[in-house]
Coordinates of C-alpha atoms and ligand atoms in Angstrom, one line a residue:
M12 CA -0.2 0.0 -0.1
S13 CA 1.3 3.5 -1.0
L14 CA 2.3 5.8 1.9
L15 CA 3.8 8.2 -0.6
Q16 CA 3.5 9.1 -4.0
I17 CA 5.3 11.8 -6.1
N18 CA 3.3 12.4 -9.4
R19 CA 5.3 14.3 -12.3
V20 CA 6.7 16.9 -9.4
E21 CA 8.9 19.9 -10.9
T22 CA 10.8 21.9 -8.6
Y23 CA 12.5 25.1 -9.5
Y24 CA 15.2 27.5 -7.7
G25 CA 14.2 30.6 -9.5
G26 CA 15.3 29.8 -12.7
I27 CA 17.1 26.7 -12.2
Q28 CA 15.0 23.6 -12.9
A29 CA 16.2 21.0 -10.0
L30 CA 13.2 18.8 -10.7
K31 CA 11.8 17.7 -14.3
G32 CA 8.6 15.6 -13.6
I33 CA 10.0 12.9 -11.0
D34 CA 7.5 10.1 -10.3
V35 CA 8.3 7.8 -6.9
Q36 CA 6.5 5.8 -4.8
V37 CA 7.1 4.5 -1.5
N38 CA 5.0 1.9 -0.2
K39 CA 4.1 1.2 4.0
G40 CA 7.0 -0.6 5.4
E41 CA 9.4 -0.2 2.6
I42 CA 13.2 1.3 2.5
V43 CA 13.1 3.1 -0.6
T44 CA 16.7 4.2 -1.6
L45 CA 17.0 7.6 -4.3
I46 CA 20.6 7.7 -5.5
G47 CA 22.5 9.9 -7.7
S48 CA 25.6 12.1 -8.4
N49 CA 25.8 15.6 -6.6
G50 CA 23.3 17.8 -7.9
A51 CA 21.3 15.3 -9.4
G52 CA 18.0 16.2 -7.3
K53 CA 18.2 14.0 -4.3
S54 CA 17.8 16.7 -1.5
T55 CA 15.3 18.8 -3.6
T56 CA 13.2 15.9 -3.7
L57 CA 13.2 15.2 0.3
K58 CA 12.6 19.1 0.3
S59 CA 9.7 19.1 -1.8
I60 CA 8.1 16.5 0.1
S61 CA 8.8 18.0 3.3
G62 CA 7.3 21.5 2.0
L63 CA 11.0 23.1 2.8
V64 CA 10.8 24.0 -1.0
K65 CA 7.9 24.8 -3.5
V66 CA 6.6 22.3 -5.7
K67 CA 5.8 24.1 -9.3
T68 CA 3.8 21.5 -11.0
G69 CA 3.0 17.8 -10.3
N70 CA 1.7 16.8 -6.6
I71 CA 2.7 14.7 -3.5
I72 CA 0.0 12.6 -2.1
Y73 CA 0.6 11.4 1.6
N74 CA -1.3 8.7 3.4
G75 CA -4.1 9.3 0.7
Q76 CA -3.9 13.1 1.2
E77 CA -2.3 15.9 -1.3
I78 CA 0.6 17.6 0.6
S79 CA 2.0 19.5 -2.2
N80 CA 3.3 23.1 -0.8
R81 CA 1.9 22.7 2.6
P82 CA 4.0 24.6 5.5
A83 CA 6.6 22.0 6.5
H84 CA 5.7 21.9 10.1
E85 CA 2.2 20.8 9.1
N86 CA 4.0 17.7 7.4
T87 CA 5.5 17.2 10.6
F88 CA 2.2 16.6 12.3
L89 CA 1.5 14.0 9.8
G90 CA 4.3 11.7 10.8
I91 CA 7.0 12.9 8.1
A92 CA 10.5 13.6 9.6
H93 CA 13.4 14.6 7.5
V94 CA 16.8 14.5 8.7
P95 CA 18.6 17.0 6.2
E96 CA 22.0 17.0 4.8
G97 CA 24.6 17.7 7.2
R98 CA 22.5 17.0 10.2
R99 CA 21.6 20.6 11.1
I100 CA 21.5 20.0 14.8
F101 CA 21.4 23.1 17.0
P102 CA 24.9 23.0 18.0
K103 CA 24.5 25.6 21.0
L104 CA 21.7 23.3 22.7
T105 CA 22.4 20.4 24.8
V106 CA 21.8 16.9 23.8
K107 CA 18.6 16.7 25.9
E108 CA 17.2 20.2 24.5
N109 CA 17.9 19.0 20.6
L110 CA 15.9 15.9 21.4
L111 CA 13.1 17.8 23.2
M112 CA 12.7 20.3 20.3
G113 CA 11.9 17.1 18.1
A114 CA 9.0 16.6 20.2
F115 CA 7.8 20.1 20.0
S116 CA 4.2 19.2 19.2
V117 CA 4.0 16.6 22.1
K118 CA 2.4 17.7 25.1
N119 CA 1.7 14.4 26.9
K120 CA 5.0 13.8 29.1
A121 CA 4.5 9.8 29.4
I122 CA 4.5 9.9 25.3
I123 CA 7.9 12.2 25.7
K124 CA 9.4 9.6 28.0
E125 CA 8.7 6.8 26.1
R126 CA 10.1 8.4 22.9
L127 CA 13.1 9.4 24.5
E128 CA 13.6 5.8 26.0
R129 CA 13.1 4.5 22.2
V130 CA 15.9 6.9 21.2
F131 CA 18.1 6.0 23.9
R132 CA 17.4 2.2 22.9
Y133 CA 19.0 2.9 19.5
F134 CA 21.6 5.4 20.5
P135 CA 22.9 4.7 23.6
K136 CA 25.5 7.2 23.8
L137 CA 22.9 10.1 23.6
K138 CA 21.9 9.3 27.2
E139 CA 25.4 9.4 28.6
R140 CA 26.0 12.9 27.0
L141 CA 22.4 14.6 27.6
E142 CA 24.0 17.9 29.0
Q143 CA 26.8 18.0 26.1
K144 CA 26.5 20.6 23.8
G145 CA 25.3 19.4 20.3
G146 CA 28.3 21.0 18.4
T147 CA 30.7 19.5 20.3
M148 CA 29.8 16.2 19.4
S149 CA 31.6 14.0 16.6
G150 CA 30.0 13.8 13.3
G151 CA 28.9 10.4 14.1
E152 CA 27.4 11.3 17.2
Q153 CA 25.7 14.6 15.7
Q154 CA 24.3 12.1 13.0
M155 CA 22.9 10.0 15.9
L156 CA 21.6 13.2 17.3
A157 CA 20.0 14.3 14.3
M158 CA 18.2 10.6 13.5
G159 CA 17.1 10.6 17.6
R160 CA 15.4 14.1 17.1
A161 CA 13.4 13.0 14.0
L162 CA 12.2 9.7 16.2
M163 CA 11.0 11.8 18.9
L164 CA 8.3 13.3 16.7
G165 CA 7.3 9.7 16.1
P166 CA 7.4 9.1 12.3
D167 CA 5.8 7.1 10.0
L168 CA 8.1 8.0 7.4
L169 CA 11.5 8.7 8.3
M170 CA 13.4 10.4 5.5
L171 CA 17.2 10.2 5.8
D172 CA 19.5 12.8 3.4
E173 CA 23.2 11.7 3.2
P174 CA 23.3 10.1 6.7
S175 CA 26.7 8.4 5.8
M176 CA 28.1 11.7 4.9
G177 CA 31.6 12.4 6.0
L178 CA 31.4 9.5 8.6
A179 CA 34.3 6.9 9.2
P180 CA 33.5 3.3 7.8
I181 CA 32.3 1.5 10.9
I182 CA 30.2 4.1 11.6
V183 CA 28.4 4.3 8.7
E184 CA 27.9 0.5 9.2
Q185 CA 26.2 1.2 12.6
I186 CA 23.8 3.9 10.8
F187 CA 22.7 1.4 8.0
E188 CA 22.1 -1.2 10.8
I189 CA 20.0 1.0 12.8
I190 CA 18.2 2.4 9.9
K191 CA 17.3 -1.5 9.2
E192 CA 16.0 -1.7 13.1
L193 CA 13.9 1.2 12.5
N194 CA 12.3 -0.2 9.4
Q195 CA 11.9 -3.5 11.2
E196 CA 10.0 -1.4 13.8
G197 CA 7.6 -0.3 11.4
I198 CA 9.0 3.1 10.0
T199 CA 9.1 3.3 6.3
I200 CA 12.2 5.2 5.3
L201 CA 13.0 7.2 2.3
L202 CA 16.9 7.3 1.6
V203 CA 19.0 9.5 -0.1
E204 CA 22.5 8.8 -0.6
Q205 CA 25.7 8.7 -2.1
N206 CA 27.1 5.5 -0.8
A207 CA 25.2 3.5 -3.3
F208 CA 25.9 0.3 -2.7
Q209 CA 25.3 0.4 1.0
A210 CA 22.1 2.2 0.1
L211 CA 21.2 -0.5 -2.2
H212 CA 22.2 -3.2 -0.1
I213 CA 19.3 -2.5 2.7
A214 CA 16.8 -1.1 0.2
D215 CA 13.7 -3.0 -0.8
R216 CA 13.8 -0.8 -4.2
G217 CA 15.7 2.1 -5.5
Y218 CA 15.5 5.0 -7.7
V219 CA 18.7 6.6 -9.7
I220 CA 18.0 10.3 -10.4
Q221 CA 20.1 12.1 -13.0
N222 CA 19.7 15.6 -13.7
G223 CA 16.6 15.9 -11.9
E224 CA 15.1 13.0 -13.7
I225 CA 14.3 9.4 -12.8
K226 CA 16.5 7.6 -15.1
L227 CA 15.9 3.6 -13.3
Q228 CA 14.1 2.2 -10.9
G229 CA 14.1 -1.4 -9.4
N230 CA 14.4 -3.5 -6.2
G231 CA 17.8 -2.8 -4.7
K232 CA 19.5 -6.3 -5.9
E233 CA 18.4 -5.3 -9.3
L234 CA 20.3 -2.3 -9.2
I235 CA 23.4 -3.4 -7.5
S236 CA 23.8 -5.8 -10.3
N237 CA 22.8 -3.0 -13.2
H238 CA 25.6 -2.1 -15.5
E239 CA 25.3 1.5 -15.8
V240 CA 24.4 1.8 -11.8
Q241 CA 27.8 -0.2 -11.5
E242 CA 29.5 2.0 -14.0
A243 CA 28.4 5.2 -12.6
Y244 CA 27.8 4.8 -8.7
L245 CA 29.6 1.8 -7.6
A246 CA 33.0 1.9 -9.2
Ligands
ATP25 P1 24.1 16.9 -3.3 O1 24.2 15.7 -2.8 O2 25.2 17.5 -4.2 O3 23.4 17.7 -2.2 P2 21.6 16.4 -4.7 O4 21.2 15.1 -5.9 O5 20.7 16.6 -3.5 O6 22.9 16.6 -4.6 P3 19.9 19.0 -5.0 O7 20.9 19.7 -3.7 O8 18.8 18.4 -4.8 O9 21.0 17.9 -5.4 O10 20.3 20.1 -6.2 C1 19.6 19.8 -7.5 C2 20.1 21.1 -8.4 O11 19.3 22.2 -7.8 C3 21.7 21.3 -8.8 O12 21.5 21.8 -10.0 C4 21.5 22.4 -7.6 O13 23.0 23.5 -8.0 C5 20.5 23.2 -7.4 N1 20.3 23.7 -6.3 C6 20.2 23.2 -5.3 N2 19.7 24.1 -4.2 C7 20.0 25.2 -4.6 C8 19.5 26.7 -4.0 N3 19.3 26.6 -2.9 N4 19.6 27.7 -5.2 C9 20.1 27.3 -6.2 N5 20.2 26.0 -6.9 C10 19.9 25.2 -6.3

């Protein structure tokens, strides 16, 4: 069953057309990855979904409801969490404050506590560092914090933009393992990655985006063994 459907979406930055009519579907419970080189339009796709940039034509349907061009905070209420490229945690706030920002819409203290416990189950290090300022954490810890903050929202759809960027291979492994676990727990994942091999490895399905257009799509294994994909992204 489709959770998210992107239909013929075109997005511009001023006169620059970043998305040229893309179609992407994400079904409930899937891990779907969007791979492609620098500037292909991956981040713009996520931003178009979460409402950070305006869609010019086409539409985006989430859970049967059109969400194109809604304000970003309204989409978070619907259960869409977006972990942006470069993490964007609040560097001057503590780990705890960063996490609580993720639950800004939740008033019920018991739910906040439950969500914090869940975040600590996935990221035990965050529990040890609650009073540390976010900006003083390592890249891997900041990625964990950004993901933890997104989890505080209680998302049904978690969109991750380049979670592996700039991280040591061992940390990347951990992050991908956690993405799989979150998915097994029922969270649908839309994963943007330049690390195509690892992304396709854990994904149910993938899309290759090139110059604002979807060039290829298929299940993760098909795409890993596809010649064009191997030459362009797995070399
Ligand atoms: P990267 O990994 O480098 O971020 P990407 O696939 O995520 O690549 P996008 O960031 O979506 O690519 O960029 C798609 C196109 O839109 C590129 O040509 C980029 O230069 C352009 N673009 C992105 N953001 C802006 C912006 N704020 N203003 C103008 N053009 C932009």
